[in-house]
C-alpha cells in the first residue's frame, strides 16, 4: 500500500460499490498515475480521454486546485460511479465526467493539456492516430499532450501488459473495447512530433511509458 498517497486513498474510498473501489485500487497499484500527473501543467484545463471511473481525473484535480478537469469515456456505468465519487470528494466545480460515443473527438483549442492513459491500444491504429491528431488540435498553442501506453521494453514486461489487457477486455470485460492492437513506440513518436518519452516502469511489472509533447 506504500504507493497509495492520501489523495489516492481518498479516491478509492469515494467509490460507492466494492467492485468500483477494487477496480480503482488495482488501477492505482498497477499504473504510475502519480508520475503521469506530475507531467501535467500545474494549472489550467485538462482533458482526460478514456477516463473510466475517473481515477486519474480526480487525482489530477486533488493534486492542484488550479486545474479544471474534463474526463470522457464510452462506459456509462463507470461514468455514473465516477460522478458520485466527484460529489463525495467535493470537487464537482472542477471535475466533469461525461459519457461520449465511440466516434467522439475533442473540440479544437479547448484545453491546456490532454492526456490519454492506456486507451489507444483498444481503438486500432487508424482510430488511434485520429485520436492523437484530435488531442493535439484540442490543446491551445503551447499546450501539453500526454500519451501513456504500453512500452515495448523490456520485453517481459510488455508481455505482462498484453496478458493483463487480454484478460480485462475479453475475459472479465472490465475494460470496454476489443481491438487490442498494442501500438509500436515508433508509431506514437511519429504521431507526436517532438515528444519526449518517459519510462515509468521502475518498480512495476508492466512496461509503462509516457510520451509528452507540446503543440
PDB file of C-alpha atoms in Angstrom:
ATOM      1  CA  UNK A   1       0.000   0.000   0.000  1.00  0.00           C
ATOM      2  CA  UNK A   2       3.049   2.294   0.053  1.00  0.00           C
ATOM      3  CA  UNK A   3       2.148   3.731  -3.367  1.00  0.00           C
ATOM      4  CA  UNK A   4      -1.184   4.991  -2.080  1.00  0.00           C
ATOM      5  CA  UNK A   5      -0.777   8.602  -1.004  1.00  0.00           C
ATOM      6  CA  UNK A   6      -3.553  10.489   0.765  1.00  0.00           C
ATOM      7  CA  UNK A   7      -5.195  11.569  -2.473  1.00  0.00           C
ATOM      8  CA  UNK A   8      -5.228   8.055  -3.881  1.00  0.00           C
ATOM      9  CA  UNK A   9      -6.706   6.618  -0.691  1.00  0.00           C
ATOM     10  CA  UNK A  10      -9.427   9.278  -0.666  1.00  0.00           C
ATOM     11  CA  UNK A  11     -10.311   8.497  -4.282  1.00  0.00           C
ATOM     12  CA  UNK A  12     -10.535   4.747  -3.761  1.00  0.00           C
ATOM     13  CA  UNK A  13     -12.827   5.104  -0.742  1.00  0.00           C
ATOM     14  CA  UNK A  14     -15.045   7.623  -2.580  1.00  0.00           C
ATOM     15  CA  UNK A  15     -16.468   4.984  -4.926  1.00  0.00           C
ATOM     16  CA  UNK A  16     -19.892   3.703  -3.981  1.00  0.00           C
ATOM     17  CA  UNK A  17     -19.524  -0.011  -4.730  1.00  0.00           C
ATOM     18  CA  UNK A  18     -16.979  -2.631  -3.622  1.00  0.00           C
ATOM     19  CA  UNK A  19     -16.306  -3.524  -7.263  1.00  0.00           C
ATOM     20  CA  UNK A  20     -15.544   0.090  -8.200  1.00  0.00           C
ATOM     21  CA  UNK A  21     -13.321   0.520  -5.152  1.00  0.00           C
ATOM     22  CA  UNK A  22     -11.438  -2.659  -6.018  1.00  0.00           C
ATOM     23  CA  UNK A  23     -11.023  -1.582  -9.635  1.00  0.00           C
ATOM     24  CA  UNK A  24      -9.741   1.846  -8.579  1.00  0.00           C
ATOM     25  CA  UNK A  25      -7.289   0.296  -6.115  1.00  0.00           C
ATOM     26  CA  UNK A  26      -5.948  -2.163  -8.674  1.00  0.00           C
ATOM     27  CA  UNK A  27      -5.679   0.564 -11.287  1.00  0.00           C
ATOM     28  CA  UNK A  28      -3.718   2.740  -8.902  1.00  0.00           C
ATOM     29  CA  UNK A  29      -1.442  -0.075  -7.741  1.00  0.00           C
ATOM     30  CA  UNK A  30      -0.629  -1.258 -11.256  1.00  0.00           C
ATOM     31  CA  UNK A  31      -0.110   2.064 -13.074  1.00  0.00           C
ATOM     32  CA  UNK A  32       2.184   5.031 -12.322  1.00  0.00           C
ATOM     33  CA  UNK A  33      -0.650   7.555 -12.199  1.00  0.00           C
ATOM     34  CA  UNK A  34       1.157   9.839  -9.755  1.00  0.00           C
ATOM     35  CA  UNK A  35       4.118  10.128 -12.122  1.00  0.00           C
ATOM     36  CA  UNK A  36       1.819  10.830 -15.057  1.00  0.00           C
ATOM     37  CA  UNK A  37       0.084  13.544 -13.039  1.00  0.00           C
ATOM     38  CA  UNK A  38       3.468  15.176 -12.431  1.00  0.00           C
ATOM     39  CA  UNK A  39       3.855  15.606 -16.206  1.00  0.00           C
ATOM     40  CA  UNK A  40       0.757  17.820 -16.390  1.00  0.00           C
ATOM     41  CA  UNK A  41       0.849  21.610 -16.073  1.00  0.00           C
ATOM     42  CA  UNK A  42       0.106  22.685 -12.503  1.00  0.00           C
ATOM     43  CA  UNK A  43      -2.930  24.666 -13.603  1.00  0.00           C
ATOM     44  CA  UNK A  44      -5.383  25.144 -16.435  1.00  0.00           C
ATOM     45  CA  UNK A  45      -7.910  22.930 -18.178  1.00  0.00           C
ATOM     46  CA  UNK A  46      -7.149  19.224 -18.592  1.00  0.00           C
ATOM     47  CA  UNK A  47      -8.853  16.689 -20.853  1.00  0.00           C
ATOM     48  CA  UNK A  48      -8.673  13.051 -19.704  1.00  0.00           C
ATOM     49  CA  UNK A  49      -9.562  10.805 -22.664  1.00  0.00           C
ATOM     50  CA  UNK A  50     -10.941   7.383 -21.729  1.00  0.00           C
ATOM     51  CA  UNK A  51     -11.181   8.290 -18.052  1.00  0.00           C
ATOM     52  CA  UNK A  52     -13.076   5.158 -16.969  1.00  0.00           C
ATOM     53  CA  UNK A  53     -14.182   5.588 -13.352  1.00  0.00           C
ATOM     54  CA  UNK A  54     -12.356   8.916 -13.245  1.00  0.00           C
ATOM     55  CA  UNK A  55      -9.451   7.858 -11.004  1.00  0.00           C
ATOM     56  CA  UNK A  56      -6.851   9.930 -12.859  1.00  0.00           C
ATOM     57  CA  UNK A  57      -9.227  12.863 -13.396  1.00  0.00           C
ATOM     58  CA  UNK A  58      -9.882  13.022  -9.671  1.00  0.00           C
ATOM     59  CA  UNK A  59      -6.229  12.685  -8.753  1.00  0.00           C
ATOM     60  CA  UNK A  60      -5.213  15.464 -11.143  1.00  0.00           C
ATOM     61  CA  UNK A  61      -7.806  17.747  -9.558  1.00  0.00           C
ATOM     62  CA  UNK A  62      -6.904  16.850  -5.972  1.00  0.00           C
ATOM     63  CA  UNK A  63      -3.208  17.443  -6.617  1.00  0.00           C
ATOM     64  CA  UNK A  64      -3.775  21.007  -7.819  1.00  0.00           C
ATOM     65  CA  UNK A  65      -6.723  23.257  -7.080  1.00  0.00           C
ATOM     66  CA  UNK A  66      -5.733  25.290 -10.154  1.00  0.00           C
ATOM     67  CA  UNK A  67      -6.792  22.521 -12.527  1.00  0.00           C
ATOM     68  CA  UNK A  68     -10.209  22.058 -14.108  1.00  0.00           C
ATOM     69  CA  UNK A  69     -10.531  18.508 -15.428  1.00  0.00           C
ATOM     70  CA  UNK A  70     -12.881  17.054 -18.020  1.00  0.00           C
ATOM     71  CA  UNK A  71     -12.957  13.258 -18.225  1.00  0.00           C
ATOM     72  CA  UNK A  72     -14.714  11.407 -21.042  1.00  0.00           C
ATOM     73  CA  UNK A  73     -15.446   7.717 -21.547  1.00  0.00           C
ATOM     74  CA  UNK A  74     -17.781   5.455 -23.521  1.00  0.00           C
ATOM     75  CA  UNK A  75     -18.741   3.380 -20.461  1.00  0.00           C
ATOM     76  CA  UNK A  76     -21.891   4.897 -18.944  1.00  0.00           C
ATOM     77  CA  UNK A  77     -21.752   2.778 -15.784  1.00  0.00           C
ATOM     78  CA  UNK A  78     -18.184   3.853 -14.994  1.00  0.00           C
ATOM     79  CA  UNK A  79     -19.035   7.492 -15.648  1.00  0.00           C
ATOM     80  CA  UNK A  80     -22.003   7.322 -13.261  1.00  0.00           C
ATOM     81  CA  UNK A  81     -19.875   5.813 -10.488  1.00  0.00           C
ATOM     82  CA  UNK A  82     -17.221   8.411 -11.169  1.00  0.00           C
ATOM     83  CA  UNK A  83     -19.728  11.256 -10.897  1.00  0.00           C
ATOM     84  CA  UNK A  84     -20.807  10.004  -7.488  1.00  0.00           C
ATOM     85  CA  UNK A  85     -17.170   9.937  -6.399  1.00  0.00           C
ATOM     86  CA  UNK A  86     -16.738  13.501  -7.676  1.00  0.00           C
ATOM     87  CA  UNK A  87     -19.620  14.612  -5.469  1.00  0.00           C
ATOM     88  CA  UNK A  88     -18.300  12.749  -2.428  1.00  0.00           C
ATOM     89  CA  UNK A  89     -14.893  14.377  -2.806  1.00  0.00           C
ATOM     90  CA  UNK A  90     -16.417  17.843  -3.178  1.00  0.00           C
ATOM     91  CA  UNK A  91     -14.743  18.703  -6.485  1.00  0.00           C
ATOM     92  CA  UNK A  92     -17.797  18.996  -8.731  1.00  0.00           C
ATOM     93  CA  UNK A  93     -16.831  22.576  -9.505  1.00  0.00           C
ATOM     94  CA  UNK A  94     -13.554  21.400 -11.067  1.00  0.00           C
ATOM     95  CA  UNK A  95     -14.183  17.855 -12.358  1.00  0.00           C
ATOM     96  CA  UNK A  96     -16.727  16.930 -15.035  1.00  0.00           C
ATOM     97  CA  UNK A  97     -17.132  13.341 -16.213  1.00  0.00           C
ATOM     98  CA  UNK A  98     -19.061  12.817 -19.437  1.00  0.00           C
ATOM     99  CA  UNK A  99     -20.217   9.790 -21.389  1.00  0.00           C
ATOM    100  CA  UNK A 100     -19.331  10.005 -25.083  1.00  0.00           C
ATOM    101  CA  UNK A 101     -19.830   7.822 -28.140  1.00  0.00           C
ATOM    102  CA  UNK A 102     -17.101   5.734 -29.747  1.00  0.00           C
ATOM    103  CA  UNK A 103     -16.988   8.268 -32.594  1.00  0.00           C
ATOM    104  CA  UNK A 104     -16.387  11.243 -30.259  1.00  0.00           C
ATOM    105  CA  UNK A 105     -13.448  13.580 -30.839  1.00  0.00           C
ATOM    106  CA  UNK A 106     -12.453  16.538 -28.641  1.00  0.00           C
ATOM    107  CA  UNK A 107     -13.127  20.118 -29.711  1.00  0.00           C
ATOM    108  CA  UNK A 108     -10.222  22.152 -31.048  1.00  0.00           C
ATOM    109  CA  UNK A 109      -8.267  24.609 -28.893  1.00  0.00           C
ATOM    110  CA  UNK A 110     -10.305  23.851 -25.788  1.00  0.00           C
ATOM    111  CA  UNK A 111      -7.695  22.732 -23.250  1.00  0.00           C
ATOM    112  CA  UNK A 112      -4.300  23.470 -21.777  1.00  0.00           C
ATOM    113  CA  UNK A 113      -3.455  19.766 -21.595  1.00  0.00           C
ATOM    114  CA  UNK A 114      -4.830  16.489 -22.935  1.00  0.00           C
ATOM    115  CA  UNK A 115      -3.913  13.059 -21.586  1.00  0.00           C
ATOM    116  CA  UNK A 116      -4.829   9.517 -22.537  1.00  0.00           C
ATOM    117  CA  UNK A 117      -3.873   6.623 -20.266  1.00  0.00           C
ATOM    118  CA  UNK A 118      -3.789   3.079 -21.652  1.00  0.00           C
ATOM    119  CA  UNK A 119      -6.678   3.525 -24.071  1.00  0.00           C
ATOM    120  CA  UNK A 120      -5.344   3.856 -27.614  1.00  0.00           C
ATOM    121  CA  UNK A 121      -4.444   0.171 -27.930  1.00  0.00           C
ATOM    122  CA  UNK A 122      -8.195  -0.539 -27.765  1.00  0.00           C
ATOM    123  CA  UNK A 123      -9.011   1.620 -30.783  1.00  0.00           C
ATOM    124  CA  UNK A 124      -6.957   0.082 -33.576  1.00  0.00           C
ATOM    125  CA  UNK A 125      -4.137   2.028 -35.230  1.00  0.00           C
ATOM    126  CA  UNK A 126      -6.201   4.093 -37.651  1.00  0.00           C
ATOM    127  CA  UNK A 127      -8.560   5.308 -34.943  1.00  0.00           C
ATOM    128  CA  UNK A 128      -5.663   5.774 -32.504  1.00  0.00           C
ATOM    129  CA  UNK A 129      -3.922   8.084 -34.977  1.00  0.00           C
ATOM    130  CA  UNK A 130      -7.124  10.064 -35.489  1.00  0.00           C
ATOM    131  CA  UNK A 131      -7.472  10.462 -31.714  1.00  0.00           C
ATOM    132  CA  UNK A 132      -3.863  11.594 -31.248  1.00  0.00           C
ATOM    133  CA  UNK A 133      -4.288  14.170 -34.015  1.00  0.00           C
ATOM    134  CA  UNK A 134      -7.513  15.368 -32.383  1.00  0.00           C
ATOM    135  CA  UNK A 135      -5.808  15.629 -28.985  1.00  0.00           C
ATOM    136  CA  UNK A 136      -3.050  17.755 -30.481  1.00  0.00           C
ATOM    137  CA  UNK A 137      -5.682  20.029 -32.015  1.00  0.00           C
ATOM    138  CA  UNK A 138      -7.610  20.061 -28.730  1.00  0.00           C
ATOM    139  CA  UNK A 139      -4.867  21.833 -26.789  1.00  0.00           C
ATOM    140  CA  UNK A 140      -4.129  25.503 -27.186  1.00  0.00           C
ATOM    141  CA  UNK A 141      -0.776  26.595 -28.665  1.00  0.00           C
ATOM    142  CA  UNK A 142       1.871  25.777 -26.075  1.00  0.00           C
ATOM    143  CA  UNK A 143      -0.392  23.153 -24.507  1.00  0.00           C
ATOM    144  CA  UNK A 144       0.735  19.675 -23.478  1.00  0.00           C
ATOM    145  CA  UNK A 145      -0.322  16.311 -24.913  1.00  0.00           C
ATOM    146  CA  UNK A 146       0.469  13.155 -22.925  1.00  0.00           C
ATOM    147  CA  UNK A 147       0.079   9.687 -24.408  1.00  0.00           C
ATOM    148  CA  UNK A 148       0.632   6.933 -21.850  1.00  0.00           C
ATOM    149  CA  UNK A 149       0.692   3.451 -23.364  1.00  0.00           C
ATOM    150  CA  UNK A 150       2.347   0.070 -23.051  1.00  0.00           C
ATOM    151  CA  UNK A 151       6.060   0.296 -23.832  1.00  0.00           C
ATOM    152  CA  UNK A 152       7.905  -2.275 -25.904  1.00  0.00           C
ATOM    153  CA  UNK A 153      10.759  -2.862 -23.485  1.00  0.00           C
ATOM    154  CA  UNK A 154      11.731  -4.709 -21.501  1.00  0.00           C
ATOM    155  CA  UNK A 155      10.015  -7.427 -23.475  1.00  0.00           C
ATOM    156  CA  UNK A 156       8.927  -9.499 -20.474  1.00  0.00           C
ATOM    157  CA  UNK A 157       7.087  -6.525 -19.004  1.00  0.00           C
ATOM    158  CA  UNK A 158       5.497  -5.868 -22.376  1.00  0.00           C
ATOM    159  CA  UNK A 159       4.161  -9.449 -22.342  1.00  0.00           C
ATOM    160  CA  UNK A 160       2.731  -8.964 -18.832  1.00  0.00           C
ATOM    161  CA  UNK A 161       0.833  -5.933 -20.143  1.00  0.00           C
ATOM    162  CA  UNK A 162      -0.560  -7.836 -23.091  1.00  0.00           C
ATOM    163  CA  UNK A 163      -1.826 -10.749 -21.000  1.00  0.00           C
ATOM    164  CA  UNK A 164      -3.378  -8.424 -18.422  1.00  0.00           C
ATOM    165  CA  UNK A 165      -5.239  -6.463 -21.059  1.00  0.00           C
ATOM    166  CA  UNK A 166      -6.443  -9.615 -22.793  1.00  0.00           C
ATOM    167  CA  UNK A 167      -7.995 -10.724 -19.515  1.00  0.00           C
ATOM    168  CA  UNK A 168      -9.508  -7.268 -18.860  1.00  0.00           C
ATOM    169  CA  UNK A 169     -11.073  -6.929 -22.309  1.00  0.00           C
ATOM    170  CA  UNK A 170     -12.029 -10.483 -23.242  1.00  0.00           C
ATOM    171  CA  UNK A 171     -12.445 -12.429 -20.011  1.00  0.00           C
ATOM    172  CA  UNK A 172     -13.613 -10.122 -17.216  1.00  0.00           C
ATOM    173  CA  UNK A 173     -14.848  -7.357 -19.596  1.00  0.00           C
ATOM    174  CA  UNK A 174     -13.765  -4.722 -17.069  1.00  0.00           C
ATOM    175  CA  UNK A 175     -12.411  -2.704 -19.986  1.00  0.00           C
ATOM    176  CA  UNK A 176     -14.582  -1.812 -22.971  1.00  0.00           C
ATOM    177  CA  UNK A 177     -13.023  -2.450 -26.363  1.00  0.00           C
ATOM    178  CA  UNK A 178     -11.865  -5.396 -28.411  1.00  0.00           C
ATOM    179  CA  UNK A 179      -9.279  -4.121 -30.898  1.00  0.00           C
ATOM    180  CA  UNK A 180      -6.299  -4.829 -28.592  1.00  0.00           C
ATOM    181  CA  UNK A 181      -3.703  -3.508 -31.026  1.00  0.00           C
ATOM    182  CA  UNK A 182      -0.683  -2.551 -28.909  1.00  0.00           C
ATOM    183  CA  UNK A 183       0.912   0.467 -30.555  1.00  0.00           C
ATOM    184  CA  UNK A 184       4.598   0.307 -31.502  1.00  0.00           C
ATOM    185  CA  UNK A 185       6.632   3.049 -29.880  1.00  0.00           C
ATOM    186  CA  UNK A 186       7.690   4.467 -33.236  1.00  0.00           C
ATOM    187  CA  UNK A 187       4.009   4.786 -34.190  1.00  0.00           C
ATOM    188  CA  UNK A 188       3.418   7.052 -31.184  1.00  0.00           C
ATOM    189  CA  UNK A 189       6.614   9.004 -31.842  1.00  0.00           C
ATOM    190  CA  UNK A 190       5.600   9.667 -35.456  1.00  0.00           C
ATOM    191  CA  UNK A 191       2.141  10.770 -34.347  1.00  0.00           C
ATOM    192  CA  UNK A 192       3.585  13.112 -31.682  1.00  0.00           C
ATOM    193  CA  UNK A 193       6.429  15.039 -33.303  1.00  0.00           C
ATOM    194  CA  UNK A 194       8.996  16.249 -30.788  1.00  0.00           C
ATOM    195  CA  UNK A 195       7.630  14.093 -27.983  1.00  0.00           C
ATOM    196  CA  UNK A 196       9.857  13.127 -25.065  1.00  0.00           C
ATOM    197  CA  UNK A 197       9.467   9.550 -23.841  1.00  0.00           C
ATOM    198  CA  UNK A 198       9.369   8.966 -20.086  1.00  0.00           C
ATOM    199  CA  UNK A 199       9.998   5.384 -18.946  1.00  0.00           C
ATOM    200  CA  UNK A 200       7.713   4.815 -15.968  1.00  0.00           C
ATOM    201  CA  UNK A 201       8.060   1.077 -15.363  1.00  0.00           C
ATOM    202  CA  UNK A 202      10.557   1.134 -12.487  1.00  0.00           C
ATOM    203  CA  UNK A 203       9.037  -0.786  -9.596  1.00  0.00           C
ATOM    204  CA  UNK A 204       6.206  -2.151 -11.757  1.00  0.00           C
ATOM    205  CA  UNK A 205       5.882  -5.473 -13.593  1.00  0.00           C
ATOM    206  CA  UNK A 206       4.481  -3.571 -16.593  1.00  0.00           C
ATOM    207  CA  UNK A 207       6.222  -1.721 -19.421  1.00  0.00           C
ATOM    208  CA  UNK A 208       4.786   1.713 -18.681  1.00  0.00           C
ATOM    209  CA  UNK A 209       5.860   4.641 -20.857  1.00  0.00           C
ATOM    210  CA  UNK A 210       4.508   8.135 -21.500  1.00  0.00           C
ATOM    211  CA  UNK A 211       5.197  10.454 -24.410  1.00  0.00           C
ATOM    212  CA  UNK A 212       4.904  14.187 -23.748  1.00  0.00           C
ATOM    213  CA  UNK A 213       4.723  16.817 -26.479  1.00  0.00           C
ATOM    214  CA  UNK A 214       3.842  20.488 -26.753  1.00  0.00           C
ATOM    215  CA  UNK A 215       1.704  21.862 -29.504  1.00  0.00           C
TER     216      UNK A 215
END
